[in-house]
Amino acid sequence: TTQAARTSLKQALKVSFTGGTVMGLGVAGLAVLGQEIDAKADAFGGMSPILLPMLICGLGIIFSIIGTWFVTIKDEKSNVQTALNLGNWSSIVITGVASYFIVMWMLPETLSLRGYEFSNINVFYAILVGLVVGTIMSIVTEYYTAMGKAPVNSIIQQSSTGHATNIIAGLSVGMKSTVIPILVLAGGIMASYYFAGLYGVAIAAAGMMATTAMQLAIDAFGPIADNAGGIAEMSQLPPEVRERTDNLDAVGNTTAATGKGFAIASAALTSLALFAAFVGIAGISAIDIYKAPVLAGLFVGGMIPFVFSALCIQAVGKAAMDMVQEVRRQFREIPGIMEYKAKPEYEKCVAISTKASIREMMLPGAIALITPVVVGFIFGPEVLGGLLAGVTVAGVLMGIFQSNAGGAWDNAKKS
């Protein structure tokens, strides 16, 4: 139970860190693009395109808090997932309405970026695009990971014939779950670009990230419910208590996947804004995919998410083996554990998990940090651009696949 609690905490911290990082990078990309926008006629000394996303994201925290007021459960038969969705959608609607007045107040009537002219109302439309993309991503993720839905039911049905068909069904669900999110992301990118060019894509990401506080709160719900169930079981509380915590945990698995999907979608839009900022700073007009070095960089970039994922999975396997061996050792050498007459050495299991998580993640982290630097210095900005494009496409697909497959498997085992 101690290890389960630590695992749940790590999941919550991971998504929180990812959400904060994506938001920070998005604002940084907007700051770079905002400097290139011609907005001298505004009341902020030409800084309104830079200040706008900061204000929207800041007020989004308040709107997320207001959204929690709509999360109510009247009785035990109430649908927990529906209540959480109502709070999420409420914060999104409030953000959308407030964004109109903020945009009309801050931005001048016309703006231009790299020869692309657009109006302030088009910036508002781009923000709405980001909010709509985030909402659809949440709905799609819920469908593929929630109990009672067709994807999870298909995994349950195929699990009756053994482990192999369970794995096949889960992989299939995860792969199919990438179709709609990618189409939605592609449509969102095209629509936001149509409204306000590259700044529209970046501000759409800012609009999506405005409700990050609500997304993180919903995501944290999962680990809290999971740990509550562990406490109920270890405390030998009545079966109906454990049944309630199991239901909450099942919803928590879906919300955890939803939070990850939201972070992935935000990262995809943010990466395009950063990509545009990179092209401007590097002083290159375009990245020509017909050039062999650029194409090579594209393939190498597409490989990195797979290597990163493989090393992470390998690290989990090694840590799990060490954990199992330690547990077996304690059963052999400490008599009376199963009879509750002796106390297990919990701290040794915790130490194994902590050391493994730090030691085994050094190599994947180093690859992610060092590869772009090395490629940029040796091969130049164009090849680096190809590398970043490959990383973005493969990383988004891999992230959606793994997140939804894991959430579907997690809920399938509860049925």
GROMACS .gro file of C-alpha atoms in nm:
model
  415
    1THR     CA    1   0.000   0.000   0.000
    2THR     CA    2   0.288   0.234   0.075
    3GLN     CA    3   0.431   0.172  -0.272
    4ALA     CA    4   0.088   0.223  -0.430
    5ALA     CA    5   0.057   0.555  -0.249
    6ARG     CA    6   0.398   0.665  -0.375
    7THR     CA    7   0.309   0.557  -0.728
    8SER     CA    8  -0.013   0.760  -0.717
    9LEU     CA    9   0.175   1.061  -0.586
   10LYS     CA   10   0.431   1.031  -0.865
   11GLN     CA   11   0.153   1.023  -1.125
   12ALA     CA   12  -0.005   1.338  -0.984
   13LEU     CA   13   0.330   1.518  -0.967
   14LYS     CA   14   0.418   1.406  -1.319
   15VAL     CA   15   0.105   1.552  -1.476
   16SER     CA   16   0.132   1.868  -1.263
   17PHE     CA   17   0.493   1.916  -1.371
   18THR     CA   18   0.404   1.850  -1.735
   19GLY     CA   19   0.114   2.094  -1.726
   20GLY     CA   20   0.326   2.366  -1.567
   21THR     CA   21   0.610   2.309  -1.810
   22VAL     CA   22   0.383   2.320  -2.115
   23MET     CA   23   0.220   2.640  -1.991
   24GLY     CA   24   0.558   2.802  -1.931
   25LEU     CA   25   0.687   2.703  -2.273
   26GLY     CA   26   0.367   2.823  -2.436
   27VAL     CA   27   0.392   3.165  -2.276
   28ALA     CA   28   0.760   3.181  -2.375
   29GLY     CA   29   0.675   3.102  -2.737
   30LEU     CA   30   0.400   3.363  -2.735
   31ALA     CA   31   0.640   3.619  -2.591
   32VAL     CA   32   0.881   3.565  -2.881
   33LEU     CA   33   0.606   3.580  -3.144
   34GLY     CA   34   0.440   3.873  -2.968
   35GLN     CA   35   0.752   4.083  -3.013
   36GLU     CA   36   0.718   4.050  -3.390
   37ILE     CA   37   0.353   4.159  -3.397
   38ASP     CA   38   0.275   4.511  -3.510
   39ALA     CA   39   0.045   4.635  -3.232
   40LYS     CA   40   0.171   4.986  -3.170
   41ALA     CA   41  -0.181   5.129  -3.155
   42ASP     CA   42  -0.272   4.953  -2.830
   43ALA     CA   43  -0.279   5.104  -2.481
   44PHE     CA   44   0.006   4.887  -2.354
   45GLY     CA   45   0.297   5.022  -2.555
   46GLY     CA   46   0.276   4.744  -2.814
   47MET     CA   47   0.297   4.474  -2.543
   48SER     CA   48  -0.068   4.362  -2.556
   49PRO     CA   49  -0.001   4.047  -2.769
   50ILE     CA   50   0.249   3.933  -2.504
   51LEU     CA   51   0.038   4.033  -2.201
   52LEU     CA   52  -0.285   3.881  -2.338
   53PRO     CA   53  -0.198   3.510  -2.291
   54MET     CA   54  -0.052   3.580  -1.948
   55LEU     CA   55  -0.373   3.749  -1.836
   56ILE     CA   56  -0.594   3.475  -1.981
   57CYS     CA   57  -0.392   3.199  -1.815
   58GLY     CA   58  -0.386   3.390  -1.486
   59LEU     CA   59  -0.761   3.449  -1.482
   60GLY     CA   60  -0.807   3.087  -1.590
   61ILE     CA   61  -0.698   2.984  -1.241
   62ILE     CA   62  -0.985   3.186  -1.093
   63PHE     CA   63  -1.228   3.047  -1.351
   64SER     CA   64  -1.115   2.694  -1.264
   65ILE     CA   65  -1.188   2.758  -0.896
   66ILE     CA   66  -1.534   2.884  -0.993
   67GLY     CA   67  -1.580   2.567  -1.199
   68THR     CA   68  -1.533   2.352  -0.888
   69TRP     CA   69  -1.854   2.500  -0.748
   70PHE     CA   70  -2.045   2.311  -1.017
   71VAL     CA   71  -1.905   1.973  -0.909
   72THR     CA   72  -2.185   1.839  -0.689
   73ILE     CA   73  -2.297   1.488  -0.593
   74LYS     CA   74  -2.653   1.470  -0.462
   75ASP     CA   75  -2.664   1.101  -0.368
   76GLU     CA   76  -2.472   0.773  -0.408
   77LYS     CA   77  -2.639   0.705  -0.743
   78SER     CA   78  -2.507   1.027  -0.894
   79ASN     CA   79  -2.256   0.989  -1.177
   80VAL     CA   80  -1.917   1.107  -1.051
   81GLN     CA   81  -1.776   1.141  -1.403
   82THR     CA   82  -2.068   1.363  -1.508
   83ALA     CA   83  -2.016   1.587  -1.205
   84LEU     CA   84  -1.647   1.631  -1.284
   85ASN     CA   85  -1.724   1.698  -1.649
   86LEU     CA   86  -1.975   1.965  -1.549
   87GLY     CA   87  -1.710   2.146  -1.346
   88ASN     CA   88  -1.459   2.119  -1.630
   89TRP     CA   89  -1.698   2.243  -1.896
   90SER     CA   90  -1.819   2.526  -1.674
   91SER     CA   91  -1.467   2.660  -1.634
   92ILE     CA   92  -1.414   2.634  -2.010
   93VAL     CA   93  -1.735   2.827  -2.087
   94ILE     CA   94  -1.651   3.099  -1.834
   95THR     CA   95  -1.302   3.130  -1.982
   96GLY     CA   96  -1.444   3.161  -2.333
   97VAL     CA   97  -1.690   3.435  -2.236
   98ALA     CA   98  -1.431   3.631  -2.039
   99SER     CA   99  -1.176   3.601  -2.321
  100TYR     CA  100  -1.400   3.802  -2.553
  101PHE     CA  101  -1.402   4.105  -2.325
  102ILE     CA  102  -1.029   4.072  -2.248
  103VAL     CA  103  -0.936   4.057  -2.618
  104MET     CA  104  -1.161   4.348  -2.711
  105TRP     CA  105  -1.013   4.555  -2.428
  106MET     CA  106  -0.644   4.478  -2.480
  107LEU     CA  107  -0.583   4.435  -2.852
  108PRO     CA  108  -0.610   4.697  -3.127
  109GLU     CA  109  -0.856   4.636  -3.409
  110THR     CA  110  -0.591   4.511  -3.654
  111LEU     CA  111  -0.261   4.331  -3.604
  112SER     CA  112   0.000   4.174  -3.832
  113LEU     CA  113   0.266   3.906  -3.792
  114ARG     CA  114   0.517   3.824  -4.066
  115GLY     CA  115   0.291   3.975  -4.329
  116TYR     CA  116  -0.027   3.805  -4.205
  117GLU     CA  117  -0.291   4.062  -4.103
  118PHE     CA  118  -0.578   3.974  -3.871
  119SER     CA  119  -0.831   4.148  -3.645
  120ASN     CA  120  -0.875   4.127  -3.270
  121ILE     CA  121  -1.200   3.933  -3.306
  122ASN     CA  122  -1.006   3.668  -3.499
  123VAL     CA  123  -0.775   3.632  -3.199
  124PHE     CA  124  -1.083   3.561  -2.986
  125TYR     CA  125  -1.195   3.299  -3.238
  126ALA     CA  126  -0.853   3.134  -3.213
  127ILE     CA  127  -0.890   3.118  -2.835
  128LEU     CA  128  -1.229   2.951  -2.880
  129VAL     CA  129  -1.065   2.697  -3.111
  130GLY     CA  130  -0.821   2.605  -2.836
  131LEU     CA  131  -1.100   2.565  -2.582
  132VAL     CA  132  -1.305   2.351  -2.820
  133VAL     CA  133  -1.005   2.129  -2.900
  134GLY     CA  134  -0.943   2.076  -2.528
  135THR     CA  135  -1.308   1.989  -2.468
  136ILE     CA  136  -1.320   1.737  -2.753
  137MET     CA  137  -0.994   1.579  -2.636
  138SER     CA  138  -1.148   1.530  -2.291
  139ILE     CA  139  -1.463   1.372  -2.435
  140VAL     CA  140  -1.268   1.137  -2.663
  141THR     CA  141  -1.033   1.030  -2.384
  142GLU     CA  142  -1.328   0.960  -2.155
  143TYR     CA  143  -1.488   0.742  -2.423
  144TYR     CA  144  -1.178   0.528  -2.473
  145THR     CA  145  -1.094   0.484  -2.103
  146ALA     CA  146  -1.420   0.497  -1.903
  147MET     CA  147  -1.592   0.188  -1.764
  148GLY     CA  148  -1.907   0.087  -1.948
  149LYS     CA  149  -1.786   0.222  -2.283
  150ALA     CA  150  -1.729   0.001  -2.586
  151PRO     CA  151  -1.344   0.016  -2.590
  152VAL     CA  152  -1.308  -0.096  -2.227
  153ASN     CA  153  -1.584  -0.355  -2.271
  154SER     CA  154  -1.397  -0.502  -2.568
  155ILE     CA  155  -1.085  -0.547  -2.353
  156ILE     CA  156  -1.294  -0.713  -2.081
  157GLN     CA  157  -1.453  -0.948  -2.332
  158GLN     CA  158  -1.123  -1.051  -2.491
  159SER     CA  159  -0.963  -1.099  -2.149
  160SER     CA  160  -1.180  -1.407  -2.098
  161THR     CA  161  -0.950  -1.605  -2.329
  162GLY     CA  162  -0.622  -1.517  -2.159
  163HIS     CA  163  -0.346  -1.261  -2.114
  164ALA     CA  164  -0.243  -1.254  -2.480
  165THR     CA  165  -0.582  -1.141  -2.611
  166ASN     CA  166  -0.603  -0.886  -2.328
  167ILE     CA  167  -0.276  -0.729  -2.445
  168ILE     CA  168  -0.386  -0.737  -2.809
  169ALA     CA  169  -0.718  -0.569  -2.727
  170GLY     CA  170  -0.551  -0.299  -2.516
  171LEU     CA  171  -0.297  -0.219  -2.785
  172SER     CA  172  -0.574  -0.200  -3.043
  173VAL     CA  173  -0.779   0.040  -2.828
  174GLY     CA  174  -0.476   0.260  -2.767
  175MET     CA  175  -0.388   0.279  -3.135
  176LYS     CA  176  -0.744   0.353  -3.245
  177SER     CA  177  -0.770   0.625  -2.982
  178THR     CA  178  -0.515   0.836  -3.172
  179VAL     CA  179  -0.739   0.889  -3.476
  180ILE     CA  180  -0.992   1.143  -3.351
  181PRO     CA  181  -0.750   1.343  -3.131
  182ILE     CA  182  -0.503   1.386  -3.417
  183LEU     CA  183  -0.778   1.492  -3.658
  184VAL     CA  184  -0.909   1.737  -3.398
  185LEU     CA  185  -0.559   1.874  -3.338
  186ALA     CA  186  -0.499   1.910  -3.712
  187GLY     CA  187  -0.830   2.088  -3.756
  188GLY     CA  188  -0.757   2.312  -3.459
  189ILE     CA  189  -0.417   2.408  -3.599
  190MET     CA  190  -0.562   2.491  -3.940
  191ALA     CA  191  -0.856   2.686  -3.797
  192SER     CA  192  -0.648   2.890  -3.551
  193TYR     CA  193  -0.392   2.965  -3.824
  194TYR     CA  194  -0.671   3.077  -4.056
  195PHE     CA  195  -0.800   3.320  -3.794
  196ALA     CA  196  -0.474   3.475  -3.673
  197GLY     CA  197  -0.174   3.308  -3.834
  198LEU     CA  198   0.101   3.166  -3.616
  199TYR     CA  199  -0.009   3.389  -3.330
  200GLY     CA  200  -0.353   3.229  -3.356
  201VAL     CA  201  -0.202   2.882  -3.310
  202ALA     CA  202  -0.007   3.001  -3.009
  203ILE     CA  203  -0.302   3.183  -2.851
  204ALA     CA  204  -0.518   2.874  -2.909
  205ALA     CA  205  -0.269   2.679  -2.698
  206ALA     CA  206  -0.290   2.952  -2.433
  207GLY     CA  207  -0.669   2.929  -2.437
  208MET     CA  208  -0.651   2.555  -2.391
  209MET     CA  209  -0.403   2.591  -2.106
  210ALA     CA  210  -0.614   2.855  -1.931
  211THR     CA  211  -0.809   2.582  -1.751
  212THR     CA  212  -0.497   2.387  -1.655
  213ALA     CA  213  -0.582   2.432  -1.285
  214MET     CA  214  -0.910   2.246  -1.332
  215GLN     CA  215  -0.739   1.976  -1.538
  216LEU     CA  216  -0.476   1.922  -1.269
  217ALA     CA  217  -0.743   1.910  -0.998
  218ILE     CA  218  -0.938   1.647  -1.190
  219ASP     CA  219  -0.620   1.451  -1.253
  220ALA     CA  220  -0.523   1.461  -0.884
  221PHE     CA  221  -0.864   1.314  -0.803
  222GLY     CA  222  -0.744   0.974  -0.930
  223PRO     CA  223  -0.446   0.924  -0.695
  224ILE     CA  224  -0.649   1.056  -0.400
  225ALA     CA  225  -0.927   0.803  -0.464
  226ASP     CA  226  -0.670   0.527  -0.520
  227ASN     CA  227  -0.496   0.594  -0.189
  228ALA     CA  228  -0.829   0.623  -0.009
  229GLY     CA  229  -0.913   0.275  -0.132
  230GLY     CA  230  -0.582   0.141  -0.005
  231ILE     CA  231  -0.641   0.294   0.337
  232ALA     CA  232  -0.993   0.149   0.348
  233GLU     CA  233  -0.862  -0.198   0.264
  234MET     CA  234  -0.575  -0.190   0.513
  235SER     CA  235  -0.807  -0.054   0.784
  236GLN     CA  236  -1.050  -0.342   0.720
  237LEU     CA  237  -1.344  -0.107   0.672
  238PRO     CA  238  -1.682  -0.251   0.561
  239PRO     CA  239  -1.707  -0.385   0.203
  240GLU     CA  240  -1.941  -0.105   0.095
  241VAL     CA  241  -1.669   0.150   0.171
  242ARG     CA  242  -1.423  -0.034  -0.050
  243GLU     CA  243  -1.689  -0.057  -0.322
  244ARG     CA  244  -1.732   0.321  -0.316
  245THR     CA  245  -1.359   0.384  -0.332
  246ASP     CA  246  -1.328   0.137  -0.621
  247ASN     CA  247  -1.593   0.329  -0.815
  248LEU     CA  248  -1.412   0.655  -0.743
  249ASP     CA  249  -1.082   0.496  -0.844
  250ALA     CA  250  -1.231   0.382  -1.175
  251VAL     CA  251  -1.340   0.739  -1.247
  252GLY     CA  252  -0.997   0.853  -1.132
  253ASN     CA  253  -0.829   0.632  -1.392
  254THR     CA  254  -1.034   0.804  -1.660
  255THR     CA  255  -0.963   1.153  -1.526
  256ALA     CA  256  -0.591   1.071  -1.509
  257ALA     CA  257  -0.595   0.973  -1.876
  258THR     CA  258  -0.797   1.286  -1.955
  259GLY     CA  259  -0.539   1.503  -1.781
  260LYS     CA  260  -0.257   1.341  -1.976
  261GLY     CA  261  -0.447   1.380  -2.304
  262PHE     CA  262  -0.510   1.745  -2.228
  263ALA     CA  263  -0.140   1.798  -2.156
  264ILE     CA  264  -0.045   1.620  -2.479
  265ALA     CA  265  -0.282   1.834  -2.687
  266SER     CA  266  -0.154   2.152  -2.522
  267ALA     CA  267   0.203   2.043  -2.586
  268ALA     CA  268   0.126   1.981  -2.953
  269LEU     CA  269  -0.009   2.332  -3.007
  270THR     CA  270   0.263   2.485  -2.792
  271SER     CA  271   0.534   2.305  -2.987
  272LEU     CA  272   0.414   2.465  -3.309
  273ALA     CA  273   0.434   2.810  -3.147
  274LEU     CA  274   0.784   2.735  -3.023
  275PHE     CA  275   0.872   2.599  -3.365
  276ALA     CA  276   0.764   2.925  -3.526
  277ALA     CA  277   0.964   3.121  -3.269
  278PHE     CA  278   1.267   2.899  -3.336
  279VAL     CA  279   1.248   2.962  -3.711
  280GLY     CA  280   1.232   3.337  -3.652
  281ILE     CA  281   1.524   3.345  -3.407
  282ALA     CA  282   1.737   3.113  -3.622
  283GLY     CA  283   1.686   3.343  -3.919
  284ILE     CA  284   1.574   3.075  -4.164
  285SER     CA  285   1.284   3.135  -4.399
  286ALA     CA  286   1.173   2.772  -4.428
  287ILE     CA  287   1.276   2.416  -4.348
  288ASP     CA  288   1.305   2.227  -4.677
  289ILE     CA  289   1.211   1.863  -4.628
  290TYR     CA  290   1.352   1.781  -4.974
  291LYS     CA  291   1.702   1.827  -4.835
  292ALA     CA  292   1.852   1.495  -4.730
  293PRO     CA  293   1.996   1.621  -4.397
  294VAL     CA  294   1.658   1.766  -4.296
  295LEU     CA  295   1.480   1.442  -4.385
  296ALA     CA  296   1.739   1.247  -4.187
  297GLY     CA  297   1.679   1.476  -3.889
  298LEU     CA  298   1.306   1.415  -3.923
  299PHE     CA  299   1.352   1.038  -3.896
  300VAL     CA  300   1.596   1.068  -3.606
  301GLY     CA  301   1.349   1.293  -3.426
  302GLY     CA  302   1.070   1.041  -3.478
  303MET     CA  303   1.291   0.774  -3.321
  304ILE     CA  304   1.359   0.963  -2.997
  305PRO     CA  305   1.013   0.918  -2.835
  306PHE     CA  306   1.036   0.543  -2.896
  307VAL     CA  307   1.382   0.519  -2.741
  308PHE     CA  308   1.273   0.736  -2.450
  309SER     CA  309   0.964   0.520  -2.391
  310ALA     CA  310   1.165   0.198  -2.420
  311LEU     CA  311   1.416   0.313  -2.160
  312CYS     CA  312   1.136   0.421  -1.925
  313ILE     CA  313   0.958   0.086  -1.959
  314GLN     CA  314   1.287  -0.095  -1.908
  315ALA     CA  315   1.347   0.110  -1.592
  316VAL     CA  316   1.005   0.014  -1.457
  317GLY     CA  317   1.078  -0.353  -1.527
  318LYS     CA  318   1.410  -0.342  -1.344
  319ALA     CA  319   1.258  -0.164  -1.045
  320ALA     CA  320   0.970  -0.413  -1.033
  321MET     CA  321   1.211  -0.709  -1.035
  322ASP     CA  322   1.414  -0.557  -0.752
  323MET     CA  323   1.095  -0.493  -0.558
  324VAL     CA  324   0.968  -0.849  -0.600
  325GLN     CA  325   1.303  -0.995  -0.494
  326GLU     CA  326   1.305  -0.775  -0.183
  327VAL     CA  327   0.950  -0.879  -0.091
  328ARG     CA  328   1.040  -1.247  -0.136
  329ARG     CA  329   1.347  -1.199   0.082
  330GLN     CA  330   1.138  -1.051   0.360
  331PHE     CA  331   0.890  -1.336   0.342
  332ARG     CA  332   1.178  -1.584   0.373
  333GLU     CA  333   1.377  -1.410   0.644
  334ILE     CA  334   1.106  -1.241   0.855
  335PRO     CA  335   0.861  -1.502   0.987
  336GLY     CA  336   0.510  -1.397   1.080
  337ILE     CA  337   0.449  -1.129   0.816
  338MET     CA  338   0.145  -1.301   0.665
  339GLU     CA  339   0.005  -1.367   1.015
  340TYR     CA  340   0.042  -0.996   1.107
  341LYS     CA  341   0.283  -1.090   1.385
  342ALA     CA  342   0.587  -0.916   1.233
  343LYS     CA  343   0.624  -0.578   1.066
  344PRO     CA  344   0.767  -0.576   0.711
  345GLU     CA  345   1.063  -0.352   0.628
  346TYR     CA  346   0.866  -0.097   0.429
  347GLU     CA  347   1.150   0.151   0.406
  348LYS     CA  348   1.363  -0.087   0.198
  349CYS     CA  349   1.090  -0.119  -0.066
  350VAL     CA  350   1.046   0.256  -0.072
  351ALA     CA  351   1.424   0.302  -0.110
  352ILE     CA  352   1.431   0.064  -0.407
  353SER     CA  353   1.159   0.263  -0.585
  354THR     CA  354   1.320   0.599  -0.510
  355LYS     CA  355   1.670   0.499  -0.618
  356ALA     CA  356   1.546   0.329  -0.933
  357SER     CA  357   1.333   0.627  -1.037
  358ILE     CA  358   1.634   0.858  -1.009
  359ARG     CA  359   1.905   0.629  -1.145
  360GLU     CA  360   1.718   0.476  -1.438
  361MET     CA  361   1.576   0.806  -1.565
  362MET     CA  362   1.913   0.974  -1.603
  363LEU     CA  363   1.979   0.825  -1.948
  364PRO     CA  364   1.636   0.905  -2.101
  365GLY     CA  365   1.654   1.256  -1.962
  366ALA     CA  366   2.005   1.304  -2.098
  367ILE     CA  367   1.896   1.189  -2.444
  368ALA     CA  368   1.607   1.435  -2.449
  369LEU     CA  369   1.827   1.724  -2.335
  370ILE     CA  370   2.150   1.660  -2.522
  371THR     CA  371   2.027   1.540  -2.863
  372PRO     CA  372   1.882   1.875  -2.984
  373VAL     CA  373   2.191   2.062  -2.865
  374VAL     CA  374   2.431   1.826  -3.042
  375VAL     CA  375   2.229   1.819  -3.364
  376GLY     CA  376   2.192   2.197  -3.368
  377PHE     CA  377   2.562   2.267  -3.318
  378ILE     CA  378   2.688   2.002  -3.561
  379PHE     CA  379   2.430   2.007  -3.842
  380GLY     CA  380   2.273   2.351  -3.815
  381PRO     CA  381   1.924   2.494  -3.753
  382GLU     CA  382   1.751   2.336  -4.053
  383VAL     CA  383   1.839   1.981  -3.949
  384LEU     CA  384   1.745   2.069  -3.592
  385GLY     CA  385   1.408   2.187  -3.722
  386GLY     CA  386   1.355   1.851  -3.891
  387LEU     CA  387   1.451   1.675  -3.567
  388LEU     CA  388   1.202   1.881  -3.365
  389ALA     CA  389   0.925   1.816  -3.616
  390GLY     CA  390   0.985   1.441  -3.597
  391VAL     CA  391   0.990   1.446  -3.217
  392THR     CA  392   0.663   1.639  -3.206
  393VAL     CA  393   0.468   1.410  -3.438
  394ALA     CA  394   0.595   1.082  -3.295
  395GLY     CA  395   0.576   1.208  -2.936
  396VAL     CA  396   0.215   1.320  -2.963
  397LEU     CA  397   0.106   0.992  -3.121
  398MET     CA  398   0.302   0.784  -2.871
  399GLY     CA  399   0.169   0.986  -2.578
  400ILE     CA  400  -0.197   0.953  -2.677
  401PHE     CA  401  -0.157   0.582  -2.750
  402GLN     CA  402   0.014   0.495  -2.423
  403SER     CA  403  -0.208   0.714  -2.206
  404ASN     CA  404  -0.538   0.583  -2.341
  405ALA     CA  405  -0.425   0.220  -2.360
  406GLY     CA  406  -0.311   0.234  -1.998
  407GLY     CA  407  -0.632   0.398  -1.879
  408ALA     CA  408  -0.845   0.142  -2.063
  409TRP     CA  409  -0.645  -0.150  -1.921
  410ASP     CA  410  -0.666  -0.004  -1.570
  411ASN     CA  411  -1.045   0.017  -1.578
  412ALA     CA  412  -1.087  -0.317  -1.754
  413LYS     CA  413  -0.928  -0.497  -1.459
  414LYS     CA  414  -1.194  -0.355  -1.225
  415SER     CA  415  -1.480  -0.526  -1.408
   0.00000   0.00000   0.00000
